Short mmCIF file of N, CA and C in Angstrom, two decimals:
data_model
loop_
_atom_site.label_atom_id
_atom_site.label_comp_id
_atom_site.label_asym_id
_atom_site.label_seq_id
_atom_site.Cartn_x
_atom_site.Cartn_y
_atom_site.Cartn_z
N UNK A 764 -62.44 -114.46 -112.57
CA UNK A 764 -62.49 -116.23 -112.05
C UNK A 764 -61.74 -116.62 -112.53
N UNK A 765 -60.76 -117.24 -111.50
CA UNK A 765 -59.64 -118.61 -111.74
C UNK A 765 -60.17 -119.64 -112.81
N UNK A 766 -59.42 -120.05 -114.08
CA UNK A 766 -59.98 -121.02 -114.32
C UNK A 766 -59.47 -122.62 -113.79
N UNK A 767 -59.75 -123.46 -113.99
CA UNK A 767 -59.12 -124.83 -113.46
C UNK A 767 -60.11 -125.44 -112.50
N UNK A 768 -59.85 -126.74 -112.11
CA UNK A 768 -60.36 -128.02 -111.37
C UNK A 768 -59.31 -128.33 -110.46
N UNK A 769 -59.66 -128.56 -109.45
CA UNK A 769 -58.44 -129.32 -108.34
C UNK A 769 -58.06 -130.46 -108.91
N UNK A 770 -58.63 -131.19 -109.71
CA UNK A 770 -57.90 -132.38 -110.40
C UNK A 770 -57.13 -132.06 -111.53
N UNK A 771 -57.11 -131.15 -111.23
CA UNK A 771 -55.95 -130.78 -112.93
C UNK A 771 -54.79 -130.28 -112.29
N UNK A 772 -54.77 -129.69 -110.66
CA UNK A 772 -53.69 -129.52 -109.82
C UNK A 772 -53.04 -131.23 -109.33
N UNK A 773 -53.59 -131.66 -109.23
CA UNK A 773 -53.39 -133.47 -108.50
C UNK A 773 -52.99 -133.79 -109.70
N UNK A 774 -53.13 -133.82 -111.00
CA UNK A 774 -52.72 -134.55 -112.06
C UNK A 774 -51.51 -134.30 -112.54
N UNK A 775 -51.20 -133.10 -111.98
CA UNK A 775 -49.55 -132.84 -111.98
C UNK A 775 -48.65 -132.91 -111.00
N UNK A 776 -49.45 -133.48 -109.76
CA UNK A 776 -48.20 -134.09 -108.81
C UNK A 776 -47.93 -135.18 -108.41
N UNK A 777 -46.97 -135.53 -108.42
CA UNK A 777 -46.05 -136.80 -108.93
C UNK A 777 -46.04 -137.45 -107.42
N UNK A 778 -45.72 -136.33 -106.45
CA UNK A 778 -45.01 -137.54 -105.33
C UNK A 778 -46.70 -138.14 -104.17
N UNK A 779 -46.26 -139.49 -103.82
CA UNK A 779 -47.44 -139.91 -103.10
C UNK A 779 -47.86 -139.46 -101.98
N UNK A 780 -49.41 -139.62 -101.61
CA UNK A 780 -50.31 -139.13 -100.40
C UNK A 780 -49.47 -139.64 -99.02
N UNK A 781 -48.29 -138.83 -98.36
CA UNK A 781 -48.02 -139.10 -97.18
C UNK A 781 -49.43 -139.11 -96.31
N UNK A 782 -49.25 -140.14 -94.97
CA UNK A 782 -50.66 -140.24 -94.28
C UNK A 782 -49.78 -140.47 -92.67
N UNK A 783 -50.75 -140.37 -91.79
CA UNK A 783 -49.90 -140.85 -90.16
C UNK A 783 -51.70 -141.14 -89.76
N UNK A 784 -51.30 -141.81 -89.15
CA UNK A 784 -52.38 -143.00 -88.07
C UNK A 784 -52.85 -141.92 -87.10
N UNK A 785 -53.94 -142.14 -86.42
CA UNK A 785 -54.18 -141.00 -85.43
C UNK A 785 -53.27 -141.60 -83.63
N UNK A 786 -53.04 -143.32 -84.06
CA UNK A 786 -52.13 -143.78 -83.08
C UNK A 786 -50.63 -143.00 -83.12
N UNK A 787 -50.13 -142.94 -84.16
CA UNK A 787 -49.13 -142.45 -83.75
C UNK A 787 -48.39 -141.29 -83.22
N UNK A 788 -47.49 -141.40 -83.16
CA UNK A 788 -46.89 -139.85 -82.16
C UNK A 788 -46.67 -138.91 -82.94
N UNK A 789 -46.57 -137.55 -82.09
CA UNK A 789 -46.99 -136.31 -82.43
C UNK A 789 -45.31 -136.36 -83.53
N UNK A 790 -44.23 -136.69 -82.63
CA UNK A 790 -43.10 -136.63 -82.97
C UNK A 790 -42.80 -137.73 -84.30
N UNK A 791 -43.43 -138.99 -84.45
CA UNK A 791 -43.74 -139.86 -85.73
C UNK A 791 -43.75 -138.60 -87.14
N UNK A 792 -44.95 -137.78 -86.63
CA UNK A 792 -45.63 -137.35 -87.70
C UNK A 792 -45.06 -135.93 -88.12
N UNK A 793 -44.24 -135.25 -87.29
CA UNK A 793 -43.40 -134.31 -87.51
C UNK A 793 -42.20 -134.75 -88.16
N UNK A 794 -41.73 -135.66 -87.66
CA UNK A 794 -40.72 -136.61 -88.39
C UNK A 794 -40.72 -136.73 -90.09
N UNK A 795 -41.93 -137.43 -90.21
CA UNK A 795 -42.33 -137.85 -91.66
C UNK A 795 -42.42 -136.73 -92.19
N UNK A 796 -43.01 -135.58 -92.07
CA UNK A 796 -43.24 -134.09 -92.57
C UNK A 796 -41.83 -133.42 -92.80
N UNK A 797 -41.26 -133.58 -91.81
CA UNK A 797 -39.38 -133.35 -92.28
C UNK A 797 -38.72 -133.97 -93.35
N UNK A 798 -38.76 -134.54 -92.82
CA UNK A 798 -38.23 -135.74 -93.95
C UNK A 798 -39.13 -135.78 -95.47
N UNK A 799 -40.40 -135.54 -95.39
CA UNK A 799 -41.04 -135.59 -97.02
C UNK A 799 -41.17 -133.89 -97.15
N UNK A 800 -40.31 -132.97 -96.39
CA UNK A 800 -40.30 -131.54 -96.83
C UNK A 800 -41.92 -131.12 -96.77
N UNK A 801 -43.16 -131.59 -96.15
CA UNK A 801 -44.24 -131.12 -96.30
C UNK A 801 -45.09 -130.42 -94.89
N UNK A 802 -45.50 -129.64 -94.64
CA UNK A 802 -46.30 -129.13 -94.00
C UNK A 802 -47.48 -129.70 -93.07
N UNK A 803 -48.28 -130.58 -93.58
CA UNK A 803 -49.35 -131.63 -93.10
C UNK A 803 -49.22 -132.95 -93.63
N UNK A 804 -50.37 -133.45 -92.76
CA UNK A 804 -50.39 -135.38 -93.26
C UNK A 804 -52.05 -135.26 -93.10
N UNK A 805 -52.43 -136.11 -93.81
CA UNK A 805 -53.69 -136.47 -93.46
C UNK A 805 -53.57 -137.40 -92.59
N UNK A 806 -54.78 -137.53 -91.37
CA UNK A 806 -54.34 -138.42 -90.54
C UNK A 806 -55.91 -139.68 -90.98
N UNK A 807 -55.42 -140.79 -91.21
CA UNK A 807 -56.04 -141.63 -91.76
C UNK A 807 -56.23 -142.69 -90.52
N UNK A 808 -57.26 -143.14 -90.56
CA UNK A 808 -57.82 -144.65 -90.10
C UNK A 808 -58.21 -145.68 -90.85
N UNK A 809 -57.33 -146.42 -91.02
CA UNK A 809 -57.54 -147.37 -91.98
C UNK A 809 -57.81 -146.52 -93.52
N UNK A 810 -59.07 -146.64 -93.95
CA UNK A 810 -59.21 -145.86 -95.58
C UNK A 810 -59.95 -144.59 -94.85
N UNK A 811 -60.07 -144.52 -94.06
CA UNK A 811 -60.93 -143.11 -93.71
C UNK A 811 -60.08 -141.87 -93.26
N UNK A 812 -60.42 -140.64 -93.75
CA UNK A 812 -59.99 -139.24 -93.36
C UNK A 812 -60.84 -139.18 -92.09
N UNK A 813 -59.60 -139.07 -91.01
CA UNK A 813 -59.93 -138.09 -89.60
C UNK A 813 -59.78 -136.94 -89.46
N UNK A 814 -59.01 -136.66 -89.72
CA UNK A 814 -58.19 -135.08 -89.78
C UNK A 814 -57.07 -134.84 -90.16
N UNK A 815 -56.31 -133.86 -89.88
CA UNK A 815 -55.36 -133.56 -90.66
C UNK A 815 -54.32 -133.02 -89.52
N UNK A 816 -52.88 -133.17 -89.52
CA UNK A 816 -52.16 -132.76 -88.26
C UNK A 816 -51.01 -131.86 -89.28
N UNK A 817 -50.73 -130.81 -88.91
CA UNK A 817 -49.66 -129.88 -89.24
C UNK A 817 -48.40 -129.47 -88.56
N UNK A 818 -47.83 -128.80 -89.48
CA UNK A 818 -46.82 -128.22 -88.36
C UNK A 818 -47.28 -126.91 -87.18
N UNK A 819 -48.38 -126.45 -87.72
CA UNK A 819 -48.96 -125.50 -86.44
C UNK A 819 -49.29 -125.94 -85.68
N UNK A 820 -50.34 -127.17 -86.00
CA UNK A 820 -50.73 -127.96 -84.72
C UNK A 820 -49.39 -128.29 -83.91
N UNK A 821 -48.76 -128.83 -84.02
CA UNK A 821 -47.56 -129.16 -83.27
C UNK A 821 -47.11 -127.89 -82.49
N UNK A 822 -47.06 -126.75 -83.22
CA UNK A 822 -46.37 -125.71 -82.90
C UNK A 822 -47.54 -124.76 -81.01
N UNK A 823 -48.97 -125.07 -81.47
CA UNK A 823 -49.55 -124.66 -80.93
C UNK A 823 -50.09 -125.24 -79.59
N UNK A 824 -49.93 -126.88 -80.36
CA UNK A 824 -50.84 -127.64 -79.13
C UNK A 824 -49.92 -128.34 -78.38
N UNK A 825 -48.37 -128.56 -78.98
CA UNK A 825 -47.34 -129.60 -77.85
C UNK A 825 -46.42 -128.79 -77.71
N UNK A 826 -45.70 -128.04 -78.66
CA UNK A 826 -44.45 -126.85 -78.10
C UNK A 826 -45.03 -126.17 -77.33
N UNK A 827 -46.00 -125.09 -77.57
CA UNK A 827 -45.77 -123.85 -76.61
C UNK A 827 -46.73 -124.48 -75.33
N UNK A 828 -47.41 -125.59 -75.09
CA UNK A 828 -47.56 -125.97 -74.12
C UNK A 828 -47.11 -126.84 -73.22
N UNK A 829 -45.66 -126.71 -73.65
CA UNK A 829 -44.74 -127.96 -73.43
C UNK A 829 -45.08 -129.23 -72.98
N UNK A 830 -45.82 -129.88 -73.78
CA UNK A 830 -46.25 -131.03 -74.03
C UNK A 830 -44.85 -131.85 -74.87
N UNK A 831 -44.72 -133.13 -74.67
CA UNK A 831 -43.97 -134.04 -75.01
C UNK A 831 -44.27 -134.81 -76.37
N UNK A 832 -43.59 -134.15 -77.56
CA UNK A 832 -44.30 -135.28 -78.99
C UNK A 832 -44.39 -136.23 -78.75
N UNK A 833 -43.24 -136.80 -78.17
CA UNK A 833 -43.00 -138.14 -78.30
C UNK A 833 -44.14 -139.29 -77.21
N UNK A 834 -44.85 -138.23 -76.76
CA UNK A 834 -45.59 -138.88 -75.15
C UNK A 834 -46.99 -138.24 -75.65
N UNK A 835 -47.09 -137.69 -76.74
CA UNK A 835 -48.35 -137.33 -77.34
C UNK A 835 -48.98 -137.57 -78.75
N UNK A 836 -50.09 -138.31 -78.87
CA UNK A 836 -50.53 -139.09 -80.16
C UNK A 836 -51.16 -137.72 -80.94
N UNK A 837 -51.16 -137.94 -82.18
CA UNK A 837 -51.69 -137.03 -83.20
C UNK A 837 -53.25 -136.97 -82.99
N UNK A 838 -53.92 -138.11 -82.97
CA UNK A 838 -55.06 -137.85 -82.17
C UNK A 838 -55.59 -136.66 -80.91
N UNK A 839 -54.96 -136.58 -80.12
CA UNK A 839 -54.92 -135.54 -78.63
C UNK A 839 -54.66 -134.22 -79.76
N UNK A 840 -54.35 -133.96 -80.68
CA UNK A 840 -54.00 -132.44 -81.10
C UNK A 840 -54.70 -132.15 -82.26
N UNK A 841 -55.14 -133.43 -83.46
CA UNK A 841 -55.67 -132.68 -84.83
C UNK A 841 -57.23 -132.40 -84.15
N UNK A 842 -57.46 -131.50 -85.20
CA UNK A 842 -59.20 -131.02 -85.02
C UNK A 842 -59.72 -132.12 -86.05
N UNK A 843 -61.21 -132.44 -85.47
CA UNK A 843 -61.78 -133.36 -86.25
C UNK A 843 -62.99 -132.87 -87.59
N UNK A 844 -62.88 -131.22 -87.30
CA UNK A 844 -63.67 -130.60 -88.37
C UNK A 844 -62.66 -130.45 -89.10
N UNK A 845 -63.16 -130.91 -90.29
CA UNK A 845 -62.07 -131.17 -91.60
C UNK A 845 -62.80 -130.69 -93.16
N UNK A 846 -61.82 -129.58 -93.27
CA UNK A 846 -61.98 -128.84 -94.61
C UNK A 846 -61.42 -129.84 -95.97
N UNK A 847 -62.62 -130.05 -96.49
CA UNK A 847 -62.02 -130.75 -98.07
C UNK A 847 -62.73 -130.14 -99.35
N UNK A 848 -62.18 -130.97 -100.11
CA UNK A 848 -62.31 -130.60 -101.96
C UNK A 848 -62.55 -131.81 -102.28
N UNK A 849 -63.59 -131.95 -103.59
CA UNK A 849 -63.82 -132.57 -104.28
C UNK A 849 -63.17 -132.42 -105.41
N UNK A 850 -62.58 -133.64 -106.42
CA UNK A 850 -61.95 -133.10 -107.48
C UNK A 850 -62.42 -132.14 -108.63
N UNK A 851 -63.62 -132.19 -108.55
CA UNK A 851 -64.23 -131.07 -109.20
C UNK A 851 -64.27 -129.88 -108.80
N UNK A 852 -63.78 -129.70 -107.45
CA UNK A 852 -64.04 -128.49 -106.93
C UNK A 852 -63.07 -127.44 -107.50
N UNK A 853 -63.73 -126.30 -107.91
CA UNK A 853 -62.85 -124.80 -108.58
C UNK A 853 -61.81 -124.59 -108.10
N UNK A 854 -60.55 -123.87 -108.22
CA UNK A 854 -59.54 -123.81 -108.04
C UNK A 854 -59.93 -122.27 -106.96
N UNK A 855 -60.95 -121.63 -107.53
CA UNK A 855 -61.60 -120.47 -106.73
C UNK A 855 -62.07 -120.71 -105.35
N UNK A 856 -62.98 -121.83 -105.99
CA UNK A 856 -63.75 -122.60 -104.55
C UNK A 856 -62.84 -122.66 -103.35
N UNK A 857 -61.78 -123.44 -103.55
CA UNK A 857 -60.78 -123.89 -102.82
C UNK A 857 -60.16 -123.06 -102.02
N UNK A 858 -59.54 -121.43 -102.70
CA UNK A 858 -58.81 -120.79 -101.97
C UNK A 858 -60.08 -120.09 -100.97
N UNK A 859 -61.31 -119.85 -101.77
CA UNK A 859 -62.35 -119.37 -100.78
C UNK A 859 -62.41 -120.12 -99.71
N UNK A 860 -62.23 -121.45 -99.74
CA UNK A 860 -62.12 -122.67 -98.46
C UNK A 860 -61.50 -122.14 -97.57
N UNK A 861 -60.06 -122.51 -97.92
CA UNK A 861 -58.83 -122.30 -96.87
C UNK A 861 -58.67 -120.66 -96.47
N UNK A 862 -58.94 -119.75 -97.31
CA UNK A 862 -59.01 -118.22 -96.44
C UNK A 862 -59.97 -118.43 -95.23
N UNK A 863 -61.32 -118.99 -95.77
CA UNK A 863 -62.31 -118.47 -94.97
C UNK A 863 -61.71 -119.25 -93.19
N UNK A 864 -61.49 -120.68 -93.62
CA UNK A 864 -61.24 -121.77 -92.51
C UNK A 864 -59.72 -121.44 -92.10
N UNK A 865 -59.20 -120.33 -92.45
CA UNK A 865 -57.39 -120.34 -91.95
C UNK A 865 -56.43 -121.92 -91.94
N UNK A 866 -57.08 -122.52 -93.33
CA UNK A 866 -56.13 -123.67 -93.54
C UNK A 866 -55.41 -123.45 -94.53
N UNK A 867 -54.03 -124.38 -94.43
CA UNK A 867 -53.18 -124.13 -95.56
C UNK A 867 -53.27 -125.58 -96.33
N UNK A 868 -53.75 -126.50 -95.96
CA UNK A 868 -53.78 -128.15 -96.14
C UNK A 868 -55.29 -128.49 -96.36
N UNK A 869 -55.70 -128.87 -97.74
CA UNK A 869 -57.05 -129.17 -98.23
C UNK A 869 -56.92 -130.70 -98.76
N UNK A 870 -57.45 -131.72 -98.08
CA UNK A 870 -57.73 -133.05 -98.79
C UNK A 870 -58.56 -132.94 -99.63
N UNK A 871 -58.39 -133.73 -100.68
CA UNK A 871 -59.38 -134.13 -101.49
C UNK A 871 -59.81 -135.31 -101.51
N UNK A 872 -61.32 -135.48 -101.57
CA UNK A 872 -61.63 -136.48 -101.62
C UNK A 872 -62.59 -136.94 -103.08
N UNK A 873 -62.79 -138.28 -103.20
CA UNK A 873 -63.50 -138.55 -104.46
C UNK A 873 -64.71 -139.45 -103.69
N UNK A 874 -65.81 -139.02 -103.57
CA UNK A 874 -66.68 -139.81 -102.32
C UNK A 874 -65.91 -139.59 -100.74
N UNK A 875 -65.99 -140.99 -100.57
CA UNK A 875 -64.94 -140.80 -98.99
C UNK A 875 -63.53 -141.25 -99.35
N UNK A 876 -62.93 -141.49 -100.11
CA UNK A 876 -61.27 -141.91 -100.89
C UNK A 876 -60.58 -140.60 -100.99
N UNK A 877 -59.80 -140.67 -99.98
CA UNK A 877 -58.79 -139.28 -100.40
C UNK A 877 -57.50 -139.82 -101.57
N UNK A 878 -57.72 -138.91 -102.22
CA UNK A 878 -57.18 -138.75 -103.73
C UNK A 878 -56.20 -137.72 -103.72
N UNK A 879 -56.09 -136.84 -102.56
CA UNK A 879 -55.00 -136.52 -102.44
C UNK A 879 -54.97 -134.99 -101.91
N UNK A 880 -53.65 -134.49 -101.62
CA UNK A 880 -53.86 -133.36 -100.79
C UNK A 880 -53.47 -132.14 -101.17
N UNK A 881 -54.16 -130.85 -101.56
CA UNK A 881 -53.45 -129.45 -102.22
C UNK A 881 -52.93 -128.46 -100.47
N UNK A 882 -52.33 -127.71 -101.34
CA UNK A 882 -51.85 -126.47 -100.31
C UNK A 882 -51.85 -125.43 -101.04
N UNK A 883 -52.10 -124.13 -100.11
CA UNK A 883 -52.02 -122.90 -100.79
C UNK A 883 -50.74 -122.89 -101.89
N UNK A 884 -49.98 -123.40 -101.36
CA UNK A 884 -48.79 -123.43 -102.56
C UNK A 884 -49.09 -123.38 -103.98
N UNK A 885 -49.81 -124.54 -103.63
CA UNK A 885 -49.91 -125.74 -105.05
C UNK A 885 -50.78 -124.60 -105.72
N UNK A 886 -51.98 -124.05 -105.09
CA UNK A 886 -52.85 -122.63 -105.55
C UNK A 886 -52.52 -121.84 -106.26
N UNK A 887 -51.39 -121.22 -105.40
CA UNK A 887 -50.89 -119.95 -105.90
C UNK A 887 -49.95 -120.20 -107.21
N UNK A 888 -49.40 -121.36 -107.11
CA UNK A 888 -48.37 -121.63 -108.27
C UNK A 888 -49.47 -121.74 -109.43
N UNK A 889 -50.45 -122.62 -109.25
CA UNK A 889 -51.56 -122.42 -110.63
C UNK A 889 -51.93 -121.43 -111.17
N UNK A 890 -52.32 -120.13 -110.44
CA UNK A 890 -52.75 -119.28 -110.60
C UNK A 890 -51.52 -118.16 -111.48
N UNK A 891 -50.66 -118.25 -110.50
CA UNK A 891 -49.11 -117.80 -111.63
C UNK A 891 -49.19 -118.29 -112.87
N UNK A 892 -49.30 -119.57 -113.09
CA UNK A 892 -48.99 -119.94 -114.38
C UNK A 892 -50.20 -119.88 -115.01
N UNK A 893 -51.55 -120.30 -114.88
CA UNK A 893 -52.30 -119.78 -115.99
C UNK A 893 -52.67 -118.17 -115.86
N UNK A 894 -52.16 -116.72 -115.12
CA UNK A 894 -51.38 -115.41 -115.49
C UNK A 894 -50.31 -115.27 -116.67
N UNK A 895 -49.73 -116.41 -116.31
CA UNK A 895 -48.49 -116.03 -117.01
C UNK A 895 -48.52 -116.45 -118.69
N UNK A 896 -49.66 -117.91 -118.93
CA UNK A 896 -49.86 -118.26 -120.65
C UNK A 896 -50.99 -116.84 -120.67
N UNK A 897 -51.82 -116.40 -119.76
CA UNK A 897 -52.60 -115.30 -120.43
C UNK A 897 -51.59 -114.25 -121.14
N UNK A 898 -50.66 -113.52 -120.10
CA UNK A 898 -49.90 -112.80 -120.82
C UNK A 898 -49.31 -113.27 -121.91
N UNK A 899 -48.78 -114.29 -121.88
CA UNK A 899 -48.10 -114.74 -123.33
C UNK A 899 -48.80 -114.74 -124.66
#
Protein backbone atom coordinates (compact mmCIF):
# COMPACT_ATOMS: atom_id res chain seq x y z
CA UNK A 1 0.00 0.00 0.00
CA UNK A 2 1.24 3.48 -0.88
CA UNK A 3 1.01 5.90 2.05
CA UNK A 4 -0.33 9.42 1.70
CA UNK A 5 -3.29 11.40 0.51
CA UNK A 6 -3.68 13.87 -2.34
CA UNK A 7 -3.80 16.87 0.01
CA UNK A 8 -0.17 16.13 0.94
CA UNK A 9 0.84 16.46 -2.72
CA UNK A 10 -1.21 19.65 -3.13
CA UNK A 11 0.42 21.22 -0.07
CA UNK A 12 3.82 20.92 -1.82
CA UNK A 13 2.65 22.47 -5.10
CA UNK A 14 3.43 26.15 -5.37
CA UNK A 15 2.01 27.18 -8.72
CA UNK A 16 -1.50 28.61 -9.03
CA UNK A 17 -4.32 26.64 -10.63
CA UNK A 18 -4.48 27.70 -14.26
CA UNK A 19 -7.83 27.22 -15.96
CA UNK A 20 -9.75 28.12 -19.09
CA UNK A 21 -13.34 28.98 -19.94
CA UNK A 22 -15.42 26.66 -22.13
CA UNK A 23 -15.86 29.62 -24.51
CA UNK A 24 -12.11 30.09 -25.00
CA UNK A 25 -10.62 28.92 -28.26
CA UNK A 26 -8.55 25.77 -28.31
CA UNK A 27 -5.68 27.96 -29.53
CA UNK A 28 -5.91 30.06 -26.35
CA UNK A 29 -5.94 26.92 -24.21
CA UNK A 30 -2.95 25.38 -25.99
CA UNK A 31 -1.09 28.68 -25.78
CA UNK A 32 -1.66 28.85 -22.00
CA UNK A 33 -0.55 25.22 -21.57
CA UNK A 34 2.64 25.91 -23.53
CA UNK A 35 3.32 29.13 -21.62
CA UNK A 36 2.86 27.44 -18.22
CA UNK A 37 4.48 24.14 -19.30
CA UNK A 38 1.47 22.05 -18.32
CA UNK A 39 -0.37 19.31 -20.18
CA UNK A 40 -3.98 20.02 -19.22
CA UNK A 41 -6.28 22.73 -17.92
CA UNK A 42 -9.44 22.57 -15.84
CA UNK A 43 -12.34 24.05 -17.78
CA UNK A 44 -14.30 26.37 -15.50
CA UNK A 45 -17.69 27.97 -16.04
CA UNK A 46 -17.57 30.60 -13.31
CA UNK A 47 -16.63 28.65 -10.20
CA UNK A 48 -17.90 25.31 -11.53
CA UNK A 49 -15.65 22.65 -13.05
CA UNK A 50 -17.19 21.51 -16.35
CA UNK A 51 -14.33 19.52 -17.84
CA UNK A 52 -10.63 19.20 -18.51
CA UNK A 53 -8.88 20.02 -21.79
CA UNK A 54 -5.55 18.40 -22.54
CA UNK A 55 -2.89 18.29 -25.21
CA UNK A 56 -4.28 14.87 -26.07
CA UNK A 57 -7.72 16.42 -26.73
CA UNK A 58 -6.09 18.92 -29.07
CA UNK A 59 -4.19 16.34 -31.07
CA UNK A 60 -7.07 13.89 -31.39
CA UNK A 61 -10.04 16.25 -31.74
CA UNK A 62 -8.54 19.21 -33.58
CA UNK A 63 -5.22 18.52 -35.31
CA UNK A 64 -6.00 15.01 -36.58
CA UNK A 65 -9.44 16.09 -37.81
CA UNK A 66 -8.09 19.11 -39.68
CA UNK A 67 -10.00 21.57 -37.54
CA UNK A 68 -8.72 25.05 -36.75
CA UNK A 69 -7.67 25.65 -33.14
CA UNK A 70 -8.54 29.33 -33.60
CA UNK A 71 -12.10 28.52 -34.71
CA UNK A 72 -12.83 25.67 -32.28
CA UNK A 73 -13.92 26.34 -28.72
CA UNK A 74 -12.77 24.35 -25.74
CA UNK A 75 -16.37 23.25 -25.11
CA UNK A 76 -16.36 21.58 -28.53
CA UNK A 77 -13.60 19.13 -27.59
CA UNK A 78 -13.79 18.42 -23.85
CA UNK A 79 -15.29 15.35 -22.32
CA UNK A 80 -17.95 16.25 -19.80
CA UNK A 81 -17.43 13.02 -17.87
CA UNK A 82 -14.78 14.16 -15.41
CA UNK A 83 -12.72 11.96 -13.12
CA UNK A 84 -12.04 13.84 -9.89
CA UNK A 85 -10.41 13.23 -6.54
CA UNK A 86 -11.04 14.66 -3.10
CA UNK A 87 -8.27 16.08 -0.89
CA UNK A 88 -8.50 13.00 1.33
CA UNK A 89 -8.31 10.51 -1.58
CA UNK A 90 -5.34 8.21 -1.21
CA UNK A 91 -2.46 8.17 -3.66
CA UNK A 92 -3.32 4.55 -4.45
CA UNK A 93 -6.99 5.39 -5.19
CA UNK A 94 -5.92 8.17 -7.55
CA UNK A 95 -3.40 5.95 -9.35
CA UNK A 96 -6.13 3.36 -9.87
CA UNK A 97 -8.64 6.00 -11.05
CA UNK A 98 -6.18 7.53 -13.51
CA UNK A 99 -5.07 4.16 -14.86
CA UNK A 100 -8.60 2.80 -15.23
CA UNK A 101 -9.86 5.93 -16.98
CA UNK A 102 -6.67 6.53 -18.97
CA UNK A 103 -6.25 10.13 -17.80
CA UNK A 104 -3.05 11.91 -16.87
CA UNK A 105 -4.53 14.81 -14.91
CA UNK A 106 -6.97 14.69 -12.04
CA UNK A 107 -8.84 17.73 -10.70
CA UNK A 108 -9.16 17.76 -6.93
CA UNK A 109 -12.47 19.03 -5.57
CA UNK A 110 -13.31 19.90 -1.99
CA UNK A 111 -17.08 19.64 -2.31
CA UNK A 112 -17.72 21.65 -5.48
CA UNK A 113 -14.60 23.83 -5.13
CA UNK A 114 -11.55 23.13 -7.30
CA UNK A 115 -8.56 23.07 -4.95
CA UNK A 116 -5.90 21.69 -7.28
CA UNK A 117 -4.90 19.39 -10.10
CA UNK A 118 -2.55 16.44 -9.79
CA UNK A 119 -0.79 14.78 -12.67
CA UNK A 120 0.41 11.23 -13.05
CA UNK A 121 3.91 12.72 -12.72
CA UNK A 122 3.00 14.18 -9.32
CA UNK A 123 1.90 10.74 -8.13
CA UNK A 124 4.97 8.98 -9.49
CA UNK A 125 7.26 11.56 -7.87
CA UNK A 126 5.44 11.04 -4.55
CA UNK A 127 5.92 7.28 -4.77
CA UNK A 128 9.62 7.66 -5.60
CA UNK A 129 10.07 10.03 -2.65
CA UNK A 130 8.33 7.64 -0.25
CA UNK A 131 10.40 4.71 -1.49
CA UNK A 132 13.63 6.71 -1.13
CA UNK A 133 12.74 7.59 2.47
CA UNK A 134 12.03 3.92 3.23
CA UNK A 135 15.38 2.88 1.73
CA UNK A 136 17.23 5.50 3.79
